[in-house]
Amino acid sequence: MLDKLKNWTNLHFADVMQRLLRVDYIILYLFFRLTRPLNDRQILLLSESRSTLSGNLQYIDRKIDKDKFQVIYSLKSDIIGRRTCAQKRMLCRQLATSKYIIIDDFMPVIYPLPLRKETRLIQVWHAMGAFKKVGFSRLGKPGGPSPRSLTHRNYTDAIVSSQSIRADYAEAFHIPLASVHALGIPRSDIFFDSEYKERTRASIYEKYPCLRNKKVVLFAPTFRGNGIRDAHYDYSWLSFAELEKQLGSDYMVIIKLHPFIKERPAEKLDSDFYLDLSDEREINDLLFVTDVLVTDYSSVIFEASLLGIRTVFYVPDFEEYVASRDFYYPFSDYTYGDVAGTEDELIGYIKAGKLDAQKLAVFREKFCGCCDGNSTKRFVEFFFGEN
């Protein structure tokens, strides 16, 4: 009997705690749900990782017909920061009265809420493709969710970048396959806009003239750890001084760390060779001046593939990463560029690596097949076109 009680307690602990931790939001939400009507023309763009409108939310906002819909915004720069009582009240009122709620990331404040059945909670996940496993795809893995977790489950809709990965997102979010729509990723439209490309290149060169006439390497690894609280990168895998020595003055390296990684390299970096742009929220624009991308398990490979950028996968911890995180498909399915396990290999591939054009084409079709420059238009027509 005691064992059964213990098992039941363990199974239900996650969902009970999620509700208890957000009980103030639940009470406020229920108050506004009971006292305020649902506005069928109200769209809430909600983020807990952006202080300004950017990414998918920005592109969707630009296409919405403001004569037909009222768009409101709730933006917060980081997921850890607390809201004031007034901010909580405002958010709960917005959540209770908005017919459409659009989010682009992990959103713990919203999962325990008893949303109206008429509300559409739309997840426009910030990352493209299906690479490292997320959400319920990580069940049983270190840092993975409890089977009883409320996280992600209440999305009414999610979008993906291709038909072939719909099932992966349905698994990750624990939602029906029919709720996952292959509409493409709105922010990917910029990669098909030649005027935007040229304008962005000119803007970056004007802001950072040191990049002109250089072979630009974009170093953009993802974080290690289970989340924002323990995110890190092991800088012992790379000697920045040696990289500069081996590449020489023909090159310039942009460092763009994942937003979760707060610690910078202890090694002093030469500002004539390295440009740290980790504090820039969006990485997409930097791709327009990139000659070689160096990354590991970051979803930036999907954006880079749309521009045909030569990519080097630097994975000195491959076996450990597979054991702790794993991927939706075999790692070889993603590597349309060279794979380096050591610093010497990395330097060699930066200098004289190759891009497998045939594999790149297969990769793009499989993971980015619905990204064609019209993703935002399809999104707005799908969700708001008949109103």
Short mmCIF file of C-alpha atoms in Angstrom, two decimals:
data_model
loop_
_atom_site.label_atom_id
_atom_site.label_comp_id
_atom_site.label_asym_id
_atom_site.label_seq_id
_atom_site.Cartn_x
_atom_site.Cartn_y
_atom_site.Cartn_z
CA MET A 1 0.00 0.00 0.00
CA LEU A 2 2.80 2.38 0.92
CA ASP A 3 4.63 1.56 -2.33
CA LYS A 4 1.49 2.33 -4.36
CA LEU A 5 1.06 5.62 -2.54
CA LYS A 6 4.72 6.50 -3.14
CA ASN A 7 4.43 5.69 -6.87
CA TRP A 8 1.26 7.78 -7.18
CA THR A 9 2.93 10.68 -5.37
CA ASN A 10 5.97 10.54 -7.64
CA LEU A 11 3.83 10.42 -10.78
CA HIS A 12 1.67 13.34 -9.78
CA PHE A 13 4.35 15.50 -8.15
CA ALA A 14 5.29 17.33 -11.36
CA ASP A 15 1.81 18.49 -12.35
CA VAL A 16 0.83 19.32 -8.75
CA MET A 17 3.96 21.43 -8.26
CA GLN A 18 3.47 23.22 -11.57
CA ARG A 19 0.01 24.28 -10.43
CA LEU A 20 1.14 25.25 -6.93
CA LEU A 21 3.99 27.39 -8.27
CA ARG A 22 1.55 29.28 -10.51
CA VAL A 23 -1.47 29.38 -8.20
CA ASP A 24 -1.50 33.20 -8.22
CA TYR A 25 -1.70 33.20 -12.03
CA ILE A 26 -4.41 30.51 -11.98
CA ILE A 27 -6.59 32.51 -9.57
CA LEU A 28 -6.16 35.74 -11.53
CA TYR A 29 -6.80 34.00 -14.82
CA LEU A 30 -9.99 32.38 -13.53
CA PHE A 31 -11.19 35.74 -12.20
CA PHE A 32 -10.80 37.41 -15.60
CA ARG A 33 -12.17 34.36 -17.41
CA LEU A 34 -15.36 34.62 -15.33
CA THR A 35 -15.69 38.41 -15.48
CA ARG A 36 -14.46 39.35 -18.97
CA PRO A 37 -15.68 38.12 -22.36
CA LEU A 38 -13.43 36.51 -24.93
CA ASN A 39 -12.49 38.90 -27.72
CA ASP A 40 -12.61 36.98 -31.02
CA ARG A 41 -10.50 39.69 -32.69
CA GLN A 42 -7.75 39.90 -30.08
CA ILE A 43 -4.31 38.37 -30.70
CA LEU A 44 -1.73 38.23 -27.90
CA LEU A 45 1.95 37.95 -28.88
CA LEU A 46 3.67 36.59 -25.79
CA SER A 47 7.35 36.00 -25.03
CA GLU A 48 9.40 35.49 -21.87
CA SER A 49 12.74 35.62 -23.70
CA ARG A 50 12.43 38.80 -25.77
CA SER A 51 12.26 42.39 -24.54
CA THR A 52 11.44 43.63 -28.04
CA LEU A 53 9.40 42.11 -30.84
CA SER A 54 11.63 39.92 -33.02
CA GLY A 55 11.87 36.53 -34.66
CA ASN A 56 8.68 34.74 -35.71
CA LEU A 57 6.50 37.04 -33.61
CA GLN A 58 7.77 40.11 -35.46
CA TYR A 59 7.15 38.64 -38.91
CA ILE A 60 3.66 37.46 -37.98
CA ASP A 61 2.84 40.87 -36.48
CA ARG A 62 3.80 42.62 -39.72
CA LYS A 63 1.37 40.53 -41.79
CA ILE A 64 -1.70 40.67 -39.54
CA ASP A 65 -4.47 42.96 -40.78
CA LYS A 66 -4.66 45.54 -37.97
CA ASP A 67 -7.99 46.80 -39.32
CA LYS A 68 -9.54 43.42 -38.53
CA PHE A 69 -7.59 42.38 -35.44
CA GLN A 70 -6.41 43.99 -32.24
CA VAL A 71 -2.84 42.86 -31.53
CA ILE A 72 -1.48 43.21 -28.01
CA TYR A 73 1.98 42.39 -26.74
CA SER A 74 3.46 40.95 -23.56
CA LEU A 75 7.26 40.78 -23.75
CA LYS A 76 9.79 39.96 -21.03
CA SER A 77 13.55 39.77 -21.51
CA ASP A 78 14.23 36.61 -19.51
CA ILE A 79 12.31 33.67 -18.16
CA ILE A 80 13.72 33.95 -14.63
CA GLY A 81 12.73 37.57 -13.96
CA ARG A 82 9.58 38.02 -11.86
CA ARG A 83 6.55 40.10 -12.77
CA THR A 84 5.07 42.69 -10.44
CA CYS A 85 1.52 42.18 -9.13
CA ALA A 86 0.24 44.73 -11.66
CA GLN A 87 2.05 42.95 -14.50
CA LYS A 88 0.57 39.60 -13.43
CA ARG A 89 -2.94 41.07 -13.43
CA MET A 90 -2.44 42.57 -16.86
CA LEU A 91 -1.05 39.35 -18.34
CA CYS A 92 -3.85 37.22 -16.91
CA ARG A 93 -6.46 39.62 -18.27
CA GLN A 94 -4.79 39.47 -21.68
CA LEU A 95 -4.63 35.67 -21.58
CA ALA A 96 -8.26 35.34 -20.54
CA THR A 97 -9.65 37.72 -23.16
CA SER A 98 -7.50 36.84 -26.22
CA LYS A 99 -8.92 34.38 -28.75
CA TYR A 100 -5.40 33.81 -30.13
CA ILE A 101 -2.24 33.50 -28.02
CA ILE A 102 1.00 33.10 -29.96
CA ILE A 103 4.21 32.04 -28.20
CA ASP A 104 7.65 31.13 -29.55
CA ASP A 105 9.40 29.35 -26.70
CA PHE A 106 9.08 27.45 -23.42
CA MET A 107 6.37 29.26 -21.45
CA PRO A 108 5.99 27.86 -17.89
CA VAL A 109 3.47 30.50 -16.79
CA ILE A 110 0.86 29.30 -19.26
CA TYR A 111 0.93 25.50 -18.91
CA PRO A 112 -1.05 25.15 -15.65
CA LEU A 113 -3.79 27.60 -16.72
CA PRO A 114 -7.30 26.24 -17.42
CA LEU A 115 -7.59 27.99 -20.79
CA ARG A 116 -10.98 28.57 -22.36
CA LYS A 117 -11.93 25.89 -24.86
CA GLU A 118 -12.30 28.62 -27.52
CA THR A 119 -8.75 29.91 -27.02
CA ARG A 120 -6.14 28.97 -29.62
CA LEU A 121 -2.68 28.66 -28.09
CA ILE A 122 -0.28 28.61 -31.02
CA GLN A 123 3.37 27.58 -30.57
CA VAL A 124 5.67 29.05 -33.25
CA TRP A 125 8.82 27.46 -31.84
CA HIS A 126 11.92 29.66 -32.22
CA ALA A 127 14.08 26.88 -33.68
CA MET A 128 13.66 25.38 -37.14
CA GLY A 129 13.87 21.73 -38.12
CA ALA A 130 14.11 18.73 -35.81
CA PHE A 131 17.65 18.29 -34.47
CA LYS A 132 18.39 17.72 -30.78
CA LYS A 133 15.46 16.27 -28.88
CA VAL A 134 13.22 18.58 -26.87
CA GLY A 135 10.19 18.30 -24.60
CA PHE A 136 8.58 14.89 -24.21
CA SER A 137 10.99 13.43 -26.75
CA ARG A 138 13.46 13.52 -23.85
CA LEU A 139 11.47 11.25 -21.52
CA GLY A 140 13.90 9.14 -19.52
CA LYS A 141 16.88 11.33 -20.45
CA PRO A 142 18.77 13.53 -17.94
CA GLY A 143 16.86 16.79 -17.65
CA GLY A 144 13.86 15.32 -19.44
CA PRO A 145 10.30 15.97 -18.23
CA SER A 146 8.16 13.90 -15.92
CA PRO A 147 5.53 11.86 -17.76
CA ARG A 148 2.95 13.85 -15.76
CA SER A 149 4.38 17.27 -16.60
CA LEU A 150 1.90 19.86 -17.87
CA THR A 151 4.55 21.50 -20.06
CA HIS A 152 3.62 22.02 -23.74
CA ARG A 153 0.48 19.84 -23.60
CA ASN A 154 -2.07 22.64 -23.93
CA TYR A 155 -1.02 23.94 -27.35
CA THR A 156 -3.94 23.86 -29.75
CA ASP A 157 -1.59 24.39 -32.69
CA ALA A 158 2.10 24.30 -33.58
CA ILE A 159 3.95 25.02 -36.82
CA VAL A 160 6.94 23.28 -38.40
CA SER A 161 9.32 23.84 -41.29
CA SER A 162 8.47 20.68 -43.27
CA GLN A 163 5.88 17.92 -43.60
CA SER A 164 8.35 15.20 -42.66
CA ILE A 165 8.93 16.42 -39.10
CA ARG A 166 5.33 16.95 -37.96
CA ALA A 167 5.37 13.75 -35.91
CA ASP A 168 8.55 14.83 -34.12
CA TYR A 169 6.90 18.00 -32.87
CA ALA A 170 3.70 16.16 -31.94
CA GLU A 171 5.84 13.87 -29.78
CA ALA A 172 7.89 16.73 -28.31
CA PHE A 173 4.82 18.74 -27.32
CA HIS A 174 2.61 15.73 -26.52
CA ILE A 175 -0.14 17.02 -28.80
CA PRO A 176 -2.10 15.35 -31.63
CA LEU A 177 -0.44 15.14 -35.04
CA ALA A 178 -3.39 17.02 -36.54
CA SER A 179 -2.46 20.03 -34.38
CA VAL A 180 0.96 20.35 -36.06
CA HIS A 181 0.89 22.32 -39.30
CA ALA A 182 3.63 22.37 -41.95
CA LEU A 183 3.36 26.05 -42.86
CA GLY A 184 7.06 26.94 -42.77
CA ILE A 185 8.80 29.25 -40.32
CA PRO A 186 7.87 32.95 -40.67
CA ARG A 187 11.30 34.38 -39.91
CA SER A 188 12.85 32.21 -42.63
CA ASP A 189 11.22 34.46 -45.26
CA ILE A 190 14.20 36.82 -45.08
CA PHE A 191 16.44 34.21 -46.72
CA PHE A 192 14.40 34.54 -49.91
CA ASP A 193 14.34 38.35 -49.93
CA SER A 194 17.26 39.62 -52.02
CA GLU A 195 16.69 43.25 -51.10
CA TYR A 196 16.72 42.40 -47.40
CA LYS A 197 19.94 40.42 -47.84
CA GLU A 198 21.78 43.30 -49.51
CA ARG A 199 20.43 45.88 -47.09
CA THR A 200 21.44 43.74 -44.11
CA ARG A 201 24.94 43.08 -45.44
CA ALA A 202 25.48 46.80 -45.97
CA SER A 203 24.19 47.58 -42.49
CA ILE A 204 26.46 45.01 -40.83
CA TYR A 205 29.54 46.18 -42.74
CA GLU A 206 28.76 49.77 -41.80
CA LYS A 207 28.38 48.85 -38.13
CA TYR A 208 31.38 46.48 -38.10
CA PRO A 209 33.80 47.65 -40.82
CA CYS A 210 36.41 45.20 -39.49
CA LEU A 211 34.47 42.44 -41.32
CA ARG A 212 34.99 43.97 -44.76
CA ASN A 213 37.27 42.02 -47.11
CA LYS A 214 37.64 39.18 -44.59
CA LYS A 215 36.73 35.53 -44.66
CA VAL A 216 34.12 35.56 -41.89
CA VAL A 217 33.81 32.54 -39.61
CA LEU A 218 30.71 32.46 -37.40
CA PHE A 219 31.36 30.43 -34.22
CA ALA A 220 27.89 29.57 -32.87
CA PRO A 221 27.80 26.55 -30.54
CA THR A 222 24.77 25.60 -28.52
CA PHE A 223 24.82 25.26 -24.73
CA ARG A 224 25.51 22.18 -22.62
CA GLY A 225 23.41 21.49 -19.54
CA ASN A 226 19.69 21.03 -18.90
CA GLY A 227 18.56 24.62 -19.24
CA ILE A 228 19.14 28.27 -18.47
CA ARG A 229 20.28 27.70 -14.89
CA ASP A 230 23.20 25.40 -15.69
CA ALA A 231 23.90 26.26 -19.33
CA HIS A 232 27.59 26.35 -20.24
CA TYR A 233 30.16 25.65 -22.93
CA ASP A 234 33.52 23.94 -22.36
CA TYR A 235 36.08 26.41 -23.72
CA SER A 236 38.90 23.94 -23.09
CA TRP A 237 37.93 22.35 -26.40
CA LEU A 238 39.35 25.31 -28.28
CA SER A 239 42.44 27.51 -28.01
CA PHE A 240 41.35 30.86 -29.37
CA ALA A 241 44.98 32.01 -29.62
CA GLU A 242 45.89 28.95 -31.69
CA LEU A 243 42.86 29.41 -33.94
CA GLU A 244 43.94 33.00 -34.66
CA LYS A 245 47.52 31.92 -35.29
CA GLN A 246 46.53 29.18 -37.73
CA LEU A 247 43.93 31.14 -39.69
CA GLY A 248 45.83 34.42 -39.91
CA SER A 249 44.85 37.92 -40.88
CA ASP A 250 42.69 36.90 -43.85
CA TYR A 251 40.02 35.78 -41.40
CA MET A 252 37.69 37.36 -38.83
CA VAL A 253 35.75 35.27 -36.31
CA ILE A 254 32.35 36.30 -34.99
CA ILE A 255 31.48 34.66 -31.67
CA LYS A 256 27.74 34.12 -31.18
CA LEU A 257 27.04 32.07 -28.08
CA HIS A 258 23.63 30.69 -27.20
CA PRO A 259 21.65 33.22 -25.08
CA PHE A 260 21.69 30.78 -22.13
CA ILE A 261 25.51 30.83 -21.97
CA LYS A 262 26.49 33.72 -19.72
CA GLU A 263 30.15 32.86 -19.09
CA ARG A 264 32.60 34.15 -21.70
CA PRO A 265 35.99 32.60 -22.54
CA ALA A 266 38.64 33.24 -19.87
CA GLU A 267 41.22 33.52 -22.63
CA LYS A 268 41.84 37.10 -23.75
CA LEU A 269 40.60 37.61 -27.28
CA ASP A 270 42.29 39.81 -29.88
CA SER A 271 39.70 42.36 -31.00
CA ASP A 272 41.41 42.56 -34.41
CA PHE A 273 40.47 38.93 -35.02
CA TYR A 274 37.46 38.20 -32.79
CA LEU A 275 34.13 40.02 -32.65
CA ASP A 276 31.85 38.90 -29.81
CA LEU A 277 28.23 39.46 -30.82
CA SER A 278 26.71 37.05 -28.31
CA ASP A 279 24.45 39.76 -26.93
CA GLU A 280 22.70 40.12 -30.30
CA ARG A 281 19.30 38.39 -29.90
CA GLU A 282 18.97 37.17 -33.51
CA ILE A 283 21.61 35.21 -35.37
CA ASN A 284 19.94 35.22 -38.79
CA ASP A 285 21.29 38.56 -39.99
CA LEU A 286 24.85 37.51 -39.21
CA LEU A 287 24.53 34.62 -41.66
CA PHE A 288 24.42 37.08 -44.56
CA VAL A 289 28.09 37.97 -44.00
CA THR A 290 29.23 34.45 -43.02
CA ASP A 291 31.58 32.40 -45.18
CA VAL A 292 32.04 29.46 -42.79
CA LEU A 293 29.71 28.46 -39.95
CA VAL A 294 31.23 26.54 -37.03
CA THR A 295 28.61 24.96 -34.81
CA ASP A 296 27.72 21.66 -33.20
CA TYR A 297 24.12 20.75 -32.35
CA SER A 298 22.56 24.16 -32.94
CA SER A 299 19.45 24.60 -35.10
CA VAL A 300 21.27 27.41 -36.93
CA ILE A 301 22.28 24.70 -39.41
CA PHE A 302 18.77 24.87 -40.87
CA GLU A 303 18.96 28.60 -41.55
CA ALA A 304 22.51 28.22 -42.89
CA SER A 305 21.34 25.52 -45.28
CA LEU A 306 18.90 27.96 -46.91
CA LEU A 307 21.88 30.17 -47.82
CA GLY A 308 24.17 27.27 -48.77
CA ILE A 309 26.78 28.30 -46.18
CA ARG A 310 29.74 25.95 -45.75
CA THR A 311 29.34 24.45 -42.28
CA VAL A 312 31.78 22.67 -39.97
CA PHE A 313 30.32 20.59 -37.15
CA TYR A 314 32.71 20.77 -34.18
CA VAL A 315 31.65 17.97 -31.81
CA PRO A 316 34.44 16.92 -29.41
CA ASP A 317 31.79 15.64 -26.95
CA PHE A 318 29.69 13.71 -29.44
CA GLU A 319 29.29 10.46 -27.49
CA GLU A 320 28.42 12.25 -24.25
CA TYR A 321 25.92 14.48 -26.00
CA VAL A 322 24.15 11.56 -27.65
CA ALA A 323 23.87 9.83 -24.28
CA SER A 324 22.45 12.88 -22.51
CA ARG A 325 20.36 14.56 -25.24
CA ASP A 326 20.27 12.58 -28.49
CA PHE A 327 18.79 13.57 -31.87
CA TYR A 328 15.57 12.91 -33.77
CA TYR A 329 17.49 11.34 -36.64
CA PRO A 330 20.99 9.88 -37.02
CA PHE A 331 23.58 12.64 -36.74
CA SER A 332 24.83 11.78 -40.23
CA ASP A 333 21.50 13.01 -41.63
CA TYR A 334 22.39 16.55 -40.55
CA THR A 335 26.03 16.81 -41.58
CA TYR A 336 26.08 18.38 -45.03
CA GLY A 337 29.51 19.73 -44.05
CA ASP A 338 32.65 18.38 -42.40
CA VAL A 339 32.61 16.88 -38.89
CA ALA A 340 35.55 17.72 -36.61
CA GLY A 341 36.31 16.06 -33.30
CA THR A 342 39.61 17.81 -32.54
CA GLU A 343 40.91 21.35 -32.75
CA ASP A 344 43.38 20.42 -35.50
CA GLU A 345 40.58 18.92 -37.60
CA LEU A 346 38.46 22.02 -37.03
CA ILE A 347 41.17 24.38 -38.25
CA GLY A 348 41.86 22.20 -41.28
CA TYR A 349 38.19 22.11 -42.27
CA ILE A 350 37.76 25.86 -41.85
CA LYS A 351 40.65 26.39 -44.24
CA ALA A 352 39.84 23.72 -46.81
CA GLY A 353 36.56 22.05 -45.99
CA LYS A 354 33.76 21.16 -48.36
CA LEU A 355 30.02 21.35 -48.60
CA ASP A 356 28.22 18.28 -49.93
CA ALA A 357 25.78 19.86 -52.40
CA GLN A 358 23.79 16.66 -52.98
CA LYS A 359 23.40 15.99 -49.27
CA LEU A 360 22.50 19.64 -48.69
CA ALA A 361 19.64 19.39 -51.18
CA VAL A 362 18.26 16.29 -49.45
CA PHE A 363 18.67 17.97 -46.07
CA ARG A 364 16.79 21.10 -47.15
CA GLU A 365 13.90 19.12 -48.58
CA LYS A 366 13.58 16.96 -45.47
CA PHE A 367 13.85 19.66 -42.82
CA CYS A 368 13.03 22.96 -44.55
CA GLY A 369 10.73 21.90 -47.37
CA CYS A 370 7.99 24.41 -46.48
CA CYS A 371 10.34 27.38 -46.15
CA ASP A 372 10.07 29.19 -49.47
CA GLY A 373 9.69 32.88 -48.64
CA ASN A 374 5.93 32.65 -48.10
CA SER A 375 5.74 31.11 -44.63
CA THR A 376 4.40 34.21 -42.88
CA LYS A 377 1.70 34.68 -45.50
CA ARG A 378 0.60 31.04 -45.13
CA PHE A 379 0.53 31.35 -41.34
CA VAL A 380 -1.67 34.46 -41.35
CA GLU A 381 -4.01 33.06 -43.99
CA PHE A 382 -4.30 29.73 -42.16
CA PHE A 383 -5.16 31.20 -38.76
CA PHE A 384 -6.77 34.55 -39.59
CA GLY A 385 -7.72 34.43 -43.27
CA GLU A 386 -11.36 33.48 -42.83
CA ASN A 387 -12.14 36.05 -40.14
#
